[in-house]
PDB file of C-alpha atoms and ligand atoms in Angstrom:
ATOM      1  CA  UNK A  84      -3.263  -8.166 -11.649  1.00 41.00           C
ATOM      2  CA  UNK A  85      -3.581  -6.566 -14.626  1.00 47.00           C
ATOM      3  CA  UNK A  86      -2.478  -8.110 -18.061  1.00 53.00           C
ATOM      4  CA  UNK A  87       0.773  -8.149 -18.858  1.00 55.00           C
ATOM      5  CA  UNK A  88       1.472  -7.954 -22.764  1.00 68.00           C
ATOM      6  CA  UNK A  89       5.085  -7.037 -22.522  1.00 72.00           C
ATOM      7  CA  UNK A  90       5.798  -9.696 -19.541  1.00 75.00           C
ATOM      8  CA  UNK A  91       8.302 -11.389 -22.025  1.00 76.00           C
ATOM      9  CA  UNK A  92      10.436  -8.504 -22.750  1.00 75.00           C
ATOM     10  CA  UNK A  93      10.103  -7.698 -17.971  1.00 76.00           C
ATOM     11  CA  UNK A  94      11.191 -11.757 -18.208  1.00 78.00           C
ATOM     12  CA  UNK A  95      14.262 -10.665 -19.768  1.00 77.00           C
ATOM     13  CA  UNK A  96      15.431  -8.089 -17.216  1.00 78.00           C
ATOM     14  CA  UNK A  97      14.341 -10.567 -14.139  1.00 76.00           C
ATOM     15  CA  UNK A  98      16.003 -13.122 -15.158  1.00 77.00           C
ATOM     16  CA  UNK A  99      19.398 -10.889 -15.193  1.00 76.00           C
ATOM     17  CA  UNK A 100      20.859 -11.475 -11.354  1.00 76.00           C
ATOM     18  CA  UNK A 101      20.472  -8.319  -8.710  1.00 73.00           C
ATOM     19  CA  UNK A 102      18.853  -6.775 -11.901  1.00 79.00           C
ATOM     20  CA  UNK A 103      15.110  -6.115 -10.835  1.00 82.00           C
ATOM     21  CA  UNK A 104      13.997  -6.753  -7.112  1.00 86.00           C
ATOM     22  CA  UNK A 105      11.029  -9.110  -6.397  1.00 86.00           C
ATOM     23  CA  UNK A 106       7.450  -7.896  -7.148  1.00 88.00           C
ATOM     24  CA  UNK A 107       5.796  -7.283  -4.276  1.00 89.00           C
ATOM     25  CA  UNK A 108       2.260  -5.538  -5.400  1.00 90.00           C
ATOM     26  CA  UNK A 109      -0.583  -5.036  -6.740  1.00 88.00           C
ATOM     27  CA  UNK A 110       1.288  -2.402  -8.539  1.00 88.00           C
ATOM     28  CA  UNK A 111       4.271  -3.213  -9.489  1.00 87.00           C
ATOM     29  CA  UNK A 112       3.438  -5.183 -13.352  1.00 86.00           C
ATOM     30  CA  UNK A 113       2.294  -1.865 -14.143  1.00 86.00           C
ATOM     31  CA  UNK A 114       5.711  -0.005 -12.943  1.00 88.00           C
ATOM     32  CA  UNK A 115       7.476  -2.709 -14.754  1.00 87.00           C
ATOM     33  CA  UNK A 116       5.565  -3.255 -17.829  1.00 87.00           C
ATOM     34  CA  UNK A 117       6.426   0.580 -18.440  1.00 89.00           C
ATOM     35  CA  UNK A 118      10.386  -0.182 -17.911  1.00 88.00           C
ATOM     36  CA  UNK A 119      10.447  -3.168 -20.030  1.00 87.00           C
ATOM     37  CA  UNK A 120       9.020  -0.964 -22.378  1.00 89.00           C
ATOM     38  CA  UNK A 121      11.105   1.969 -22.155  1.00 91.00           C
ATOM     39  CA  UNK A 122      14.460  -0.162 -21.607  1.00 90.00           C
ATOM     40  CA  UNK A 123      13.665  -2.254 -24.393  1.00 89.00           C
ATOM     41  CA  UNK A 124      12.942   0.766 -27.463  1.00 91.00           C
ATOM     42  CA  UNK A 125      16.122   2.638 -25.699  1.00 92.00           C
ATOM     43  CA  UNK A 126      18.161  -0.646 -26.416  1.00 92.00           C
ATOM     44  CA  UNK A 127      16.619  -1.153 -29.954  1.00 93.00           C
ATOM     45  CA  UNK A 128      17.377   2.369 -31.075  1.00 93.00           C
ATOM     46  CA  UNK A 129      20.858   1.679 -29.635  1.00 96.00           C
ATOM     47  CA  UNK A 130      21.891  -0.641 -30.922  1.00 97.00           C
ATOM     48  CA  UNK A 131      20.403   0.233 -34.777  1.00 95.00           C
ATOM     49  CA  UNK A 132      22.554   3.848 -34.245  1.00 96.00           C
ATOM     50  CA  UNK A 133      25.385   1.983 -33.296  1.00 97.00           C
ATOM     51  CA  UNK A 134      25.047  -0.532 -35.935  1.00 97.00           C
ATOM     52  CA  UNK A 135      24.975   2.378 -38.471  1.00 96.00           C
ATOM     53  CA  UNK A 136      27.652   4.475 -36.741  1.00 96.00           C
ATOM     54  CA  UNK A 137      29.965   1.348 -37.588  1.00 97.00           C
ATOM     55  CA  UNK A 138      28.489   0.708 -41.003  1.00 96.00           C
ATOM     56  CA  UNK A 139      29.138   4.388 -42.226  1.00 93.00           C
ATOM     57  CA  UNK A 140      32.710   4.474 -40.629  1.00 92.00           C
ATOM     58  CA  UNK A 141      33.822   1.955 -42.548  1.00 91.00           C
ATOM     59  CA  UNK A 142      32.018   1.667 -45.474  1.00 88.00           C
ATOM     60  CA  UNK A 143      32.731   5.760 -46.151  1.00 85.00           C
ATOM     61  CA  UNK A 144      36.027   5.873 -44.930  1.00 85.00           C
ATOM     62  CA  UNK A 145      38.799   7.983 -46.804  1.00 82.00           C
ATOM     63  CA  UNK A 146      40.439   5.606 -49.368  1.00 83.00           C
ATOM     64  CA  UNK A 147      43.005   6.246 -51.638  1.00 82.00           C
ATOM     65  CA  UNK A 148      41.946   7.371 -54.962  1.00 78.00           C
ATOM     66  CA  UNK A 149      38.334   8.098 -53.356  1.00 76.00           C
ATOM     67  CA  UNK A 150      36.816  11.517 -54.186  1.00 76.00           C
ATOM     68  CA  UNK A 151      34.619  12.991 -51.851  1.00 74.00           C
ATOM     69  CA  UNK A 152      31.287  13.318 -53.049  1.00 74.00           C
ATOM     70  CA  UNK A 153      28.694  16.880 -53.999  1.00 77.00           C
ATOM     71  CA  UNK A 154      26.788  17.083 -50.876  1.00 77.00           C
ATOM     72  CA  UNK A 155      23.311  17.131 -52.548  1.00 76.00           C
ATOM     73  CA  UNK A 156      20.803  19.375 -50.334  1.00 74.00           C
ATOM     74  CA  UNK A 157      17.321  16.981 -50.478  1.00 79.00           C
ATOM     75  CA  UNK A 158      14.335  16.809 -48.668  1.00 84.00           C
ATOM     76  CA  UNK A 159      12.005  13.962 -48.801  1.00 84.00           C
ATOM     77  CA  UNK A 160       8.755  14.269 -47.378  1.00 87.00           C
ATOM     78  CA  UNK A 161       7.945  10.476 -46.338  1.00 89.00           C
ATOM     79  CA  UNK A 162      11.031   9.933 -44.736  1.00 88.00           C
ATOM     80  CA  UNK A 163      10.454  13.395 -42.473  1.00 91.00           C
ATOM     81  CA  UNK A 164       6.686  12.053 -42.087  1.00 92.00           C
ATOM     82  CA  UNK A 165       8.135   8.426 -41.125  1.00 91.00           C
ATOM     83  CA  UNK A 166      10.949  10.147 -38.433  1.00 89.00           C
ATOM     84  CA  UNK A 167       8.298  11.817 -36.668  1.00 93.00           C
ATOM     85  CA  UNK A 168       5.369   9.501 -36.952  1.00 95.00           C
ATOM     86  CA  UNK A 169       7.359   6.726 -35.217  1.00 92.00           C
ATOM     87  CA  UNK A 170       8.736   8.371 -32.287  1.00 92.00           C
ATOM     88  CA  UNK A 171       6.107  10.222 -31.442  1.00 95.00           C
ATOM     89  CA  UNK A 172       3.682   7.021 -31.338  1.00 94.00           C
ATOM     90  CA  UNK A 173       6.504   5.525 -29.073  1.00 93.00           C
ATOM     91  CA  UNK A 174       6.261   8.432 -26.814  1.00 94.00           C
ATOM     92  CA  UNK A 175       2.983   8.108 -26.853  1.00 94.00           C
ATOM     93  CA  UNK A 176       2.314   4.440 -25.768  1.00 92.00           C
ATOM     94  CA  UNK A 177       4.446   5.207 -22.897  1.00 92.00           C
ATOM     95  CA  UNK A 178       2.509   8.381 -21.765  1.00 94.00           C
ATOM     96  CA  UNK A 179      -0.023   5.928 -21.857  1.00 92.00           C
ATOM     97  CA  UNK A 180       1.108   2.942 -19.923  1.00 90.00           C
ATOM     98  CA  UNK A 181       2.823   5.498 -17.239  1.00 91.00           C
ATOM     99  CA  UNK A 182      -0.181   7.365 -17.040  1.00 92.00           C
ATOM    100  CA  UNK A 183      -2.297   4.279 -16.161  1.00 89.00           C
ATOM    101  CA  UNK A 184       0.525   2.894 -14.220  1.00 87.00           C
ATOM    102  CA  UNK A 185       0.607   6.038 -12.081  1.00 88.00           C
ATOM    103  CA  UNK A 186      -4.106   6.211 -11.618  1.00 87.00           C
ATOM    104  CA  UNK A 187      -3.602   2.708 -10.273  1.00 84.00           C
ATOM    105  CA  UNK A 188      -1.190   3.770  -7.206  1.00 81.00           C
ATOM    106  CA  UNK A 189      -3.030   7.208  -6.847  1.00 81.00           C
ATOM    107  CA  UNK A 190      -6.220   6.129  -5.889  1.00 79.00           C
ATOM    108  CA  UNK A 191      -7.652   3.333  -3.959  1.00 80.00           C
ATOM    109  CA  UNK A 192      -8.022  -0.221  -5.454  1.00 73.00           C
ATOM    110  CA  UNK A 193     -11.613  -1.169  -6.244  1.00 73.00           C
ATOM    111  CA  UNK A 194     -11.625  -4.205  -3.402  1.00 68.00           C
ATOM    112  CA  UNK A 195     -14.638  -5.089  -1.160  1.00 68.00           C
ATOM    113  CA  UNK A 196     -11.925  -6.263   2.173  1.00 73.00           C
ATOM    114  CA  UNK A 197     -11.402  -2.355   3.952  1.00 80.00           C
ATOM    115  CA  UNK A 198      -7.800  -1.110   3.533  1.00 85.00           C
ATOM    116  CA  UNK A 199      -5.387  -0.849   6.300  1.00 87.00           C
ATOM    117  CA  UNK A 200      -4.759   2.324   6.687  1.00 90.00           C
ATOM    118  CA  UNK A 201      -1.153   3.262   8.223  1.00 91.00           C
ATOM    119  CA  UNK A 202      -0.175   6.676   9.101  1.00 91.00           C
ATOM    120  CA  UNK A 203       3.800   7.266   8.401  1.00 90.00           C
ATOM    121  CA  UNK A 204       5.617  10.003   9.935  1.00 88.00           C
ATOM    122  CA  UNK A 205       8.913  11.440   7.958  1.00 88.00           C
ATOM    123  CA  UNK A 206      11.626  12.814  10.243  1.00 85.00           C
ATOM    124  CA  UNK A 207      15.206  13.124   9.957  1.00 84.00           C
ATOM    125  CA  UNK A 208      16.621  10.215   9.875  1.00 83.00           C
ATOM    126  CA  UNK A 209      13.983   7.637  10.314  1.00 83.00           C
ATOM    127  CA  UNK A 210      10.576   6.744   9.811  1.00 88.00           C
ATOM    128  CA  UNK A 211       7.353   5.742  12.348  1.00 87.00           C
ATOM    129  CA  UNK A 212       4.415   3.871  11.131  1.00 88.00           C
ATOM    130  CA  UNK A 213       1.301   4.418  13.613  1.00 87.00           C
ATOM    131  CA  UNK A 214      -0.997   1.132  12.436  1.00 87.00           C
ATOM    132  CA  UNK A 215      -4.706   1.224  12.946  1.00 83.00           C
ATOM    133  CA  UNK A 216      -4.859  -0.311  16.461  1.00 73.00           C
ATOM    134  CA  UNK A 217      -2.865   2.845  17.395  1.00 70.00           C
ATOM    135  CA  UNK A 218       0.341   0.361  18.272  1.00 78.00           C
ATOM    136  CA  UNK A 219       3.419   2.542  16.459  1.00 78.00           C
ATOM    137  CA  UNK A 220       6.669   1.036  15.324  1.00 82.00           C
ATOM    138  CA  UNK A 221       9.611   2.261  13.129  1.00 84.00           C
ATOM    139  CA  UNK A 222       8.715  -0.221  10.747  1.00 88.00           C
ATOM    140  CA  UNK A 223       5.620  -1.083   8.759  1.00 92.00           C
ATOM    141  CA  UNK A 224       3.294  -4.345   8.634  1.00 93.00           C
ATOM    142  CA  UNK A 225       0.873  -4.929   6.288  1.00 93.00           C
ATOM    143  CA  UNK A 226      -1.271  -8.334   5.377  1.00 92.00           C
ATOM    144  CA  UNK A 227      -1.215 -10.178   2.334  1.00 91.00           C
ATOM    145  CA  UNK A 228      -3.493  -9.433   0.067  1.00 89.00           C
ATOM    146  CA  UNK A 229      -5.625  -6.761   2.191  1.00 90.00           C
ATOM    147  CA  UNK A 230      -5.422  -3.344   0.391  1.00 90.00           C
ATOM    148  CA  UNK A 231      -3.093  -0.898   2.292  1.00 91.00           C
ATOM    149  CA  UNK A 232      -3.706   3.180   2.625  1.00 90.00           C
ATOM    150  CA  UNK A 233      -0.350   4.989   3.296  1.00 91.00           C
ATOM    151  CA  UNK A 234      -0.786   8.491   4.689  1.00 91.00           C
ATOM    152  CA  UNK A 235       2.392  10.046   4.616  1.00 91.00           C
ATOM    153  CA  UNK A 236       3.179  13.587   7.033  1.00 89.00           C
ATOM    154  CA  UNK A 237       6.791  15.261   7.827  1.00 88.00           C
ATOM    155  CA  UNK A 238       7.839  17.075  10.619  1.00 85.00           C
ATOM    156  CA  UNK A 239      10.834  18.585   9.037  1.00 87.00           C
ATOM    157  CA  UNK A 240      12.188  18.408   5.524  1.00 90.00           C
ATOM    158  CA  UNK A 241      10.811  16.397   2.515  1.00 92.00           C
ATOM    159  CA  UNK A 242      11.390  13.177   2.335  1.00 93.00           C
ATOM    160  CA  UNK A 243      10.526  10.249  -0.044  1.00 94.00           C
ATOM    161  CA  UNK A 244       9.272   6.421   1.415  1.00 94.00           C
ATOM    162  CA  UNK A 245      10.444   4.173  -1.139  1.00 95.00           C
ATOM    163  CA  UNK A 246      10.357   0.407  -1.258  1.00 94.00           C
ATOM    164  CA  UNK A 247      11.958  -1.137  -4.334  1.00 92.00           C
ATOM    165  CA  UNK A 248      10.262  -4.464  -3.692  1.00 92.00           C
ATOM    166  CA  UNK A 249       6.337  -2.897  -4.295  1.00 92.00           C
ATOM    167  CA  UNK A 250       7.940  -0.429  -6.918  1.00 92.00           C
ATOM    168  CA  UNK A 251       6.314   2.606  -4.950  1.00 91.00           C
ATOM    169  CA  UNK A 252       7.915   5.661  -4.090  1.00 92.00           C
ATOM    170  CA  UNK A 253       6.113   8.755  -2.537  1.00 92.00           C
ATOM    171  CA  UNK A 254       7.061  11.970  -1.214  1.00 93.00           C
ATOM    172  CA  UNK A 255       6.175  12.908   2.779  1.00 92.00           C
ATOM    173  CA  UNK A 256       5.734  16.865   2.458  1.00 92.00           C
ATOM    174  CA  UNK A 257       5.626  19.248   5.470  1.00 89.00           C
ATOM    175  CA  UNK A 258       1.986  20.755   6.262  1.00 89.00           C
ATOM    176  CA  UNK A 259       0.140  18.306   3.520  1.00 89.00           C
ATOM    177  CA  UNK A 260      -0.539  14.773   3.751  1.00 91.00           C
ATOM    178  CA  UNK A 261       0.363  12.368   0.199  1.00 90.00           C
ATOM    179  CA  UNK A 262      -1.152   8.967  -0.032  1.00 89.00           C
ATOM    180  CA  UNK A 263      -0.164   5.987  -1.178  1.00 89.00           C
ATOM    181  CA  UNK A 264      -2.435   2.959  -2.167  1.00 90.00           C
ATOM    182  CA  UNK A 265      -1.470  -0.485  -3.347  1.00 91.00           C
ATOM    183  CA  UNK A 266      -1.837  -4.365  -2.041  1.00 91.00           C
ATOM    184  CA  UNK A 267       1.315  -5.772  -0.965  1.00 93.00           C
ATOM    185  CA  UNK A 268       1.227  -9.550  -2.931  1.00 92.00           C
ATOM    186  CA  UNK A 269       4.002 -11.490  -1.326  1.00 92.00           C
ATOM    187  CA  UNK A 270       4.800 -11.751   2.530  1.00 92.00           C
ATOM    188  CA  UNK A 271       8.127 -11.443   3.634  1.00 93.00           C
ATOM    189  CA  UNK A 272      10.680  -9.076   5.072  1.00 94.00           C
ATOM    190  CA  UNK A 273      11.014  -5.745   2.232  1.00 94.00           C
ATOM    191  CA  UNK A 274      13.564  -2.786   3.101  1.00 93.00           C
ATOM    192  CA  UNK A 275      12.058   0.837   2.913  1.00 93.00           C
ATOM    193  CA  UNK A 276      14.668   3.700   1.816  1.00 93.00           C
ATOM    194  CA  UNK A 277      14.655   7.382   1.842  1.00 93.00           C
ATOM    195  CA  UNK A 278      14.688   8.595  -1.954  1.00 93.00           C
ATOM    196  CA  UNK A 279      14.767  12.867  -1.860  1.00 92.00           C
ATOM    197  CA  UNK A 280      17.730  14.107  -0.243  1.00 93.00           C
ATOM    198  CA  UNK A 281      17.141  15.615   3.428  1.00 88.00           C
ATOM    199  CA  UNK A 282      20.235  15.945   5.262  1.00 85.00           C
ATOM    200  CA  UNK A 283      23.193  14.221   6.731  1.00 84.00           C
ATOM    201  CA  UNK A 284      21.822  10.432   7.493  1.00 84.00           C
ATOM    202  CA  UNK A 285      19.407  10.447   4.713  1.00 88.00           C
ATOM    203  CA  UNK A 286      21.139   7.030   3.249  1.00 87.00           C
ATOM    204  CA  UNK A 287      20.869   6.039   7.104  1.00 85.00           C
ATOM    205  CA  UNK A 288      17.035   6.945   6.363  1.00 87.00           C
ATOM    206  CA  UNK A 289      15.879   3.472   6.313  1.00 89.00           C
ATOM    207  CA  UNK A 290      12.990   0.942   7.943  1.00 89.00           C
ATOM    208  CA  UNK A 291      11.705  -2.117   6.925  1.00 91.00           C
ATOM    209  CA  UNK A 292       8.118  -3.603   5.831  1.00 94.00           C
ATOM    210  CA  UNK A 293       7.470  -6.606   7.071  1.00 94.00           C
ATOM    211  CA  UNK A 294       4.031  -8.483   5.219  1.00 94.00           C
ATOM    212  CA  UNK A 295       2.197 -10.729   7.164  1.00 93.00           C
ATOM    213  CA  UNK A 296       0.815 -13.369   5.175  1.00 93.00           C
ATOM    214  CA  UNK A 297      -2.720 -13.472   6.647  1.00 90.00           C
ATOM    215  CA  UNK A 298      -4.653 -11.023   9.223  1.00 88.00           C
ATOM    216  CA  UNK A 299      -3.906 -13.239  12.316  1.00 89.00           C
ATOM    217  CA  UNK A 300      -0.136 -12.923  11.901  1.00 90.00           C
ATOM    218  CA  UNK A 301      -0.650  -9.205  11.647  1.00 89.00           C
ATOM    219  CA  UNK A 302      -3.207  -9.364  14.412  1.00 86.00           C
ATOM    220  CA  UNK A 303      -0.723 -10.934  17.107  1.00 85.00           C
ATOM    221  CA  UNK A 304       1.727  -8.461  16.205  1.00 86.00           C
ATOM    222  CA  UNK A 305      -0.538  -5.211  16.588  1.00 83.00           C
ATOM    223  CA  UNK A 306      -1.411  -6.835  20.277  1.00 80.00           C
ATOM    224  CA  UNK A 307       2.422  -7.698  21.345  1.00 75.00           C
ATOM    225  CA  UNK A 308       3.270  -5.333  23.778  1.00 69.00           C
ATOM    226  CA  UNK A 309       0.118  -2.582  23.269  1.00 66.00           C
ATOM    227  CA  UNK A 310      -2.319  -3.551  26.647  1.00 66.00           C
ATOM    228  CA  UNK A 311       0.742  -4.597  28.737  1.00 65.00           C
ATOM    229  CA  UNK A 312       0.483  -3.719  32.306  1.00 66.00           C
ATOM    230  CA  UNK A 313      -2.950  -2.390  31.239  1.00 71.00           C
ATOM    231  CA  UNK A 314      -5.826  -3.745  33.874  1.00 77.00           C
ATOM    232  CA  UNK A 315      -8.513  -5.423  32.631  1.00 81.00           C
ATOM    233  CA  UNK A 316     -11.166  -2.591  31.972  1.00 84.00           C
ATOM    234  CA  UNK A 317      -9.245  -0.196  30.374  1.00 83.00           C
ATOM    235  CA  UNK A 318      -8.196  -2.826  27.578  1.00 82.00           C
ATOM    236  CA  UNK A 319     -12.225  -3.419  27.284  1.00 87.00           C
ATOM    237  CA  UNK A 320     -12.727   0.126  27.292  1.00 87.00           C
ATOM    238  CA  UNK A 321      -9.696   0.514  24.618  1.00 81.00           C
ATOM    239  CA  UNK A 322     -11.575  -2.596  22.698  1.00 81.00           C
ATOM    240  CA  UNK A 323     -14.836  -1.308  23.194  1.00 86.00           C
ATOM    241  CA  UNK A 324     -13.878   2.515  21.583  1.00 77.00           C
ATOM    242  CA  UNK A 325     -11.204   1.323  18.962  1.00 70.00           C
ATOM    243  CA  UNK A 326     -13.689  -1.036  17.366  1.00 70.00           C
ATOM    244  CA  UNK A 327     -16.441   1.355  16.949  1.00 70.00           C
ATOM    245  CA  UNK A 328     -18.710  -1.112  19.553  1.00 81.00           C
ATOM    246  CA  UNK A 329     -19.505   2.542  21.249  1.00 80.00           C
ATOM    247  CA  UNK A 330     -21.276   3.860  17.549  1.00 75.00           C
ATOM    248  CA  UNK A 331     -24.080   1.475  18.638  1.00 81.00           C
ATOM    249  CA  UNK A 332     -24.321   0.513  21.690  1.00 89.00           C
ATOM    250  CA  UNK A 333     -24.197   3.612  24.147  1.00 88.00           C
ATOM    251  CA  UNK A 334     -22.631   4.464  27.232  1.00 89.00           C
ATOM    252  CA  UNK A 335     -25.148   6.819  28.800  1.00 87.00           C
ATOM    253  CA  UNK A 336     -28.104   5.593  28.745  1.00 87.00           C
ATOM    254  CA  UNK A 337     -29.863   6.836  25.706  1.00 87.00           C
ATOM    255  CA  UNK A 338     -31.172   4.105  22.806  1.00 86.00           C
ATOM    256  CA  UNK A 339     -29.134   3.698  19.789  1.00 82.00           C
ATOM    257  CA  UNK A 340     -28.866   1.259  17.000  1.00 80.00           C
ATOM    258  CA  UNK A 341     -28.749  -1.350  19.808  1.00 88.00           C
ATOM    259  CA  UNK A 342     -28.846  -1.419  23.774  1.00 91.00           C
ATOM    260  CA  UNK A 343     -26.963   0.970  25.759  1.00 91.00           C
ATOM    261  CA  UNK A 344     -24.537  -0.692  28.169  1.00 91.00           C
ATOM    262  CA  UNK A 345     -24.610   1.403  31.085  1.00 89.00           C
ATOM    263  CA  UNK A 346     -26.515  -0.236  34.340  1.00 88.00           C
ATOM    264  CA  UNK A 347     -27.281  -3.622  32.482  1.00 90.00           C
ATOM    265  CA  UNK A 348     -24.774  -6.098  34.617  1.00 89.00           C
ATOM    266  CA  UNK A 349     -26.107  -8.602  36.554  1.00 88.00           C
ATOM    267  CA  UNK A 350     -30.018  -7.819  35.132  1.00 90.00           C
ATOM    268  CA  UNK A 351     -32.072  -9.615  32.902  1.00 90.00           C
ATOM    269  CA  UNK A 352     -33.205  -8.721  29.827  1.00 91.00           C
ATOM    270  CA  UNK A 353     -35.652  -9.620  27.430  1.00 91.00           C
ATOM    271  CA  UNK A 354     -35.120 -11.225  24.110  1.00 92.00           C
ATOM    272  CA  UNK A 355     -37.001 -11.237  20.930  1.00 89.00           C
ATOM    273  CA  UNK A 356     -37.878 -14.477  21.263  1.00 90.00           C
ATOM    274  CA  UNK A 357     -39.916 -13.446  24.644  1.00 90.00           C
ATOM    275  CA  UNK A 358     -37.314 -15.311  26.439  1.00 91.00           C
ATOM    276  CA  UNK A 359     -35.202 -13.359  29.019  1.00 91.00           C
ATOM    277  CA  UNK A 360     -31.517 -13.687  29.723  1.00 92.00           C
ATOM    278  CA  UNK A 361     -29.351 -12.348  33.041  1.00 91.00           C
ATOM    279  CA  UNK A 362     -26.647  -9.947  31.363  1.00 92.00           C
ATOM    280  CA  UNK A 363     -23.295 -11.813  32.780  1.00 89.00           C
ATOM    281  CA  UNK A 364     -19.950 -12.740  31.616  1.00 85.00           C
ATOM    282  CA  UNK A 365     -20.890 -15.648  29.300  1.00 87.00           C
ATOM    283  CA  UNK A 366     -24.117 -13.987  27.650  1.00 92.00           C
ATOM    284  CA  UNK A 367     -21.479 -11.048  26.973  1.00 91.00           C
ATOM    285  CA  UNK A 368     -19.203 -13.019  25.566  1.00 89.00           C
ATOM    286  CA  UNK A 369     -21.801 -14.958  23.592  1.00 91.00           C
ATOM    287  CA  UNK A 370     -23.372 -12.037  22.306  1.00 91.00           C
ATOM    288  CA  UNK A 371     -19.885 -10.405  20.725  1.00 90.00           C
ATOM    289  CA  UNK A 372     -19.444 -13.552  18.751  1.00 89.00           C
ATOM    290  CA  UNK A 373     -22.822 -14.698  18.098  1.00 89.00           C
ATOM    291  CA  UNK A 374     -24.820 -11.564  18.250  1.00 90.00           C
ATOM    292  CA  UNK A 375     -27.638 -13.557  16.596  1.00 90.00           C
ATOM    293  CA  UNK A 376     -28.057 -16.104  19.256  1.00 90.00           C
ATOM    294  CA  UNK A 377     -29.709 -13.783  21.646  1.00 91.00           C
ATOM    295  CA  UNK A 378     -31.431 -10.514  20.642  1.00 92.00           C
ATOM    296  CA  UNK A 379     -32.769  -7.798  22.836  1.00 92.00           C
ATOM    297  CA  UNK A 380     -36.613  -7.499  22.251  1.00 90.00           C
ATOM    298  CA  UNK A 381     -37.086  -4.545  20.167  1.00 90.00           C
ATOM    299  CA  UNK A 382     -33.416  -3.942  18.557  1.00 91.00           C
ATOM    300  CA  UNK A 383     -32.993  -4.934  15.143  1.00 87.00           C
ATOM    301  CA  UNK A 384     -30.787  -8.161  14.762  1.00 87.00           C
ATOM    302  CA  UNK A 385     -27.996  -7.033  12.599  1.00 80.00           C
ATOM    303  CA  UNK A 386     -25.162  -6.538  15.278  1.00 82.00           C
ATOM    304  CA  UNK A 387     -22.024  -8.429  13.000  1.00 76.00           C
ATOM    305  CA  UNK A 388     -20.299 -10.751  15.118  1.00 79.00           C
ATOM    306  CA  UNK A 389     -16.866  -9.501  16.331  1.00 77.00           C
ATOM    307  CA  UNK A 390     -13.526 -12.084  16.223  1.00 71.00           C
ATOM    308  CA  UNK A 391     -12.272 -10.793  19.531  1.00 76.00           C
ATOM    309  CA  UNK A 392      -9.231 -12.066  21.392  1.00 74.00           C
ATOM    310  CA  UNK A 393      -9.972 -13.561  24.616  1.00 75.00           C
ATOM    311  CA  UNK A 394      -8.345 -10.987  26.653  1.00 75.00           C
ATOM    312  CA  UNK A 395     -10.311  -8.554  24.547  1.00 81.00           C
ATOM    313  CA  UNK A 396     -13.451 -10.055  25.332  1.00 85.00           C
ATOM    314  CA  UNK A 397     -12.460 -10.636  29.470  1.00 85.00           C
ATOM    315  CA  UNK A 398     -11.642  -6.589  28.906  1.00 86.00           C
ATOM    316  CA  UNK A 399     -15.098  -5.831  27.205  1.00 90.00           C
ATOM    317  CA  UNK A 400     -16.529  -7.928  30.134  1.00 89.00           C
ATOM    318  CA  UNK A 401     -14.480  -6.211  32.967  1.00 87.00           C
ATOM    319  CA  UNK A 402     -15.705  -2.725  30.778  1.00 91.00           C
ATOM    320  CA  UNK A 403     -19.239  -3.307  31.400  1.00 90.00           C
ATOM    321  CA  UNK A 404     -19.102  -4.613  34.641  1.00 87.00           C
ATOM    322  CA  UNK A 405     -17.336  -1.196  35.926  1.00 87.00           C
ATOM    323  CA  UNK A 406     -19.991   0.497  33.831  1.00 86.00           C
ATOM    324  CA  UNK A 407     -22.658  -0.592  37.167  1.00 77.00           C
ATOM    325  CA  UNK A 408     -25.923  -2.445  37.296  1.00 74.00           C
ATOM    326  CA  UNK A 409     -28.047   1.365  37.911  1.00 72.00           C
ATOM    327  CA  UNK A 410     -29.239   1.811  34.993  1.00 66.00           C
TER     328      UNK A 410
HETATM  329 CU1  CUA B 630      14.591  11.200   4.460  1.00 93.69          CU
HETATM  330 CU2  CUA B 630      16.296  11.867   3.025  1.00 93.69          CU
END
């Protein structure tokens, strides 16, 4: 999170009950900084102008015996410069602060964690969120401290995804994609609103975002119902495709970065250390969880371990088995 020199100014606002929502995303501090600065500059000049107005009304009020002074046309260059330069400096400071905050929410964050990419569809009058594993839901699910990338689309008119706790608002425009980049920094459930008037039920076009405390909690939610009623082979096929296994392990016997999975079931394979092993449930399971344990001869030891859930492991085993034992 960026340093916030105006934090004390913001703190006064945040301490006012109901004035500022919780700060739950990586871009929120930057937005609060701009808000606090503009708020207090405005408050200062409001107080100053009201005070001077009251002072002049009292001091120069009409009094018996007092005569109207002659107006004296005057020009003071120093005064002119002063009230040009000070507002210019203030407005320029607002410009720099808000531009920096804006760029932060329109470009991917420099982070080692892979972003959680969610497709968002706005339609009259509801939101729909498609998560990376193929699970769609009427609510948005994210992981705390994992960067999120939202890709917004609309099927009809312009909507606007608004999460006050994230300090984020982005239009969903028909005919094009728009994007949001941020990292949720607080686990919990926050309201999602539509912030662009879109017809009769615009005010009811609400949803919620659930920020999971960790990836495991997100995964548990993500798998709920996804494979309900699916056979193990179907589960395995989905995992094999979605986890990208197929990029290195071909289904047609061709050689890629790793050995093909076609027709290997039940056969012996030669390992890099000279031993040989039979392709069965245990070998497949071990090779997914600890790929370096038994490396097939002639292939590089480059596969990253894949921490699959038990059912996904069973699925892969069933799927590979279903591919047969004839090369
Ligand atoms: Cu959708 Cu307002």
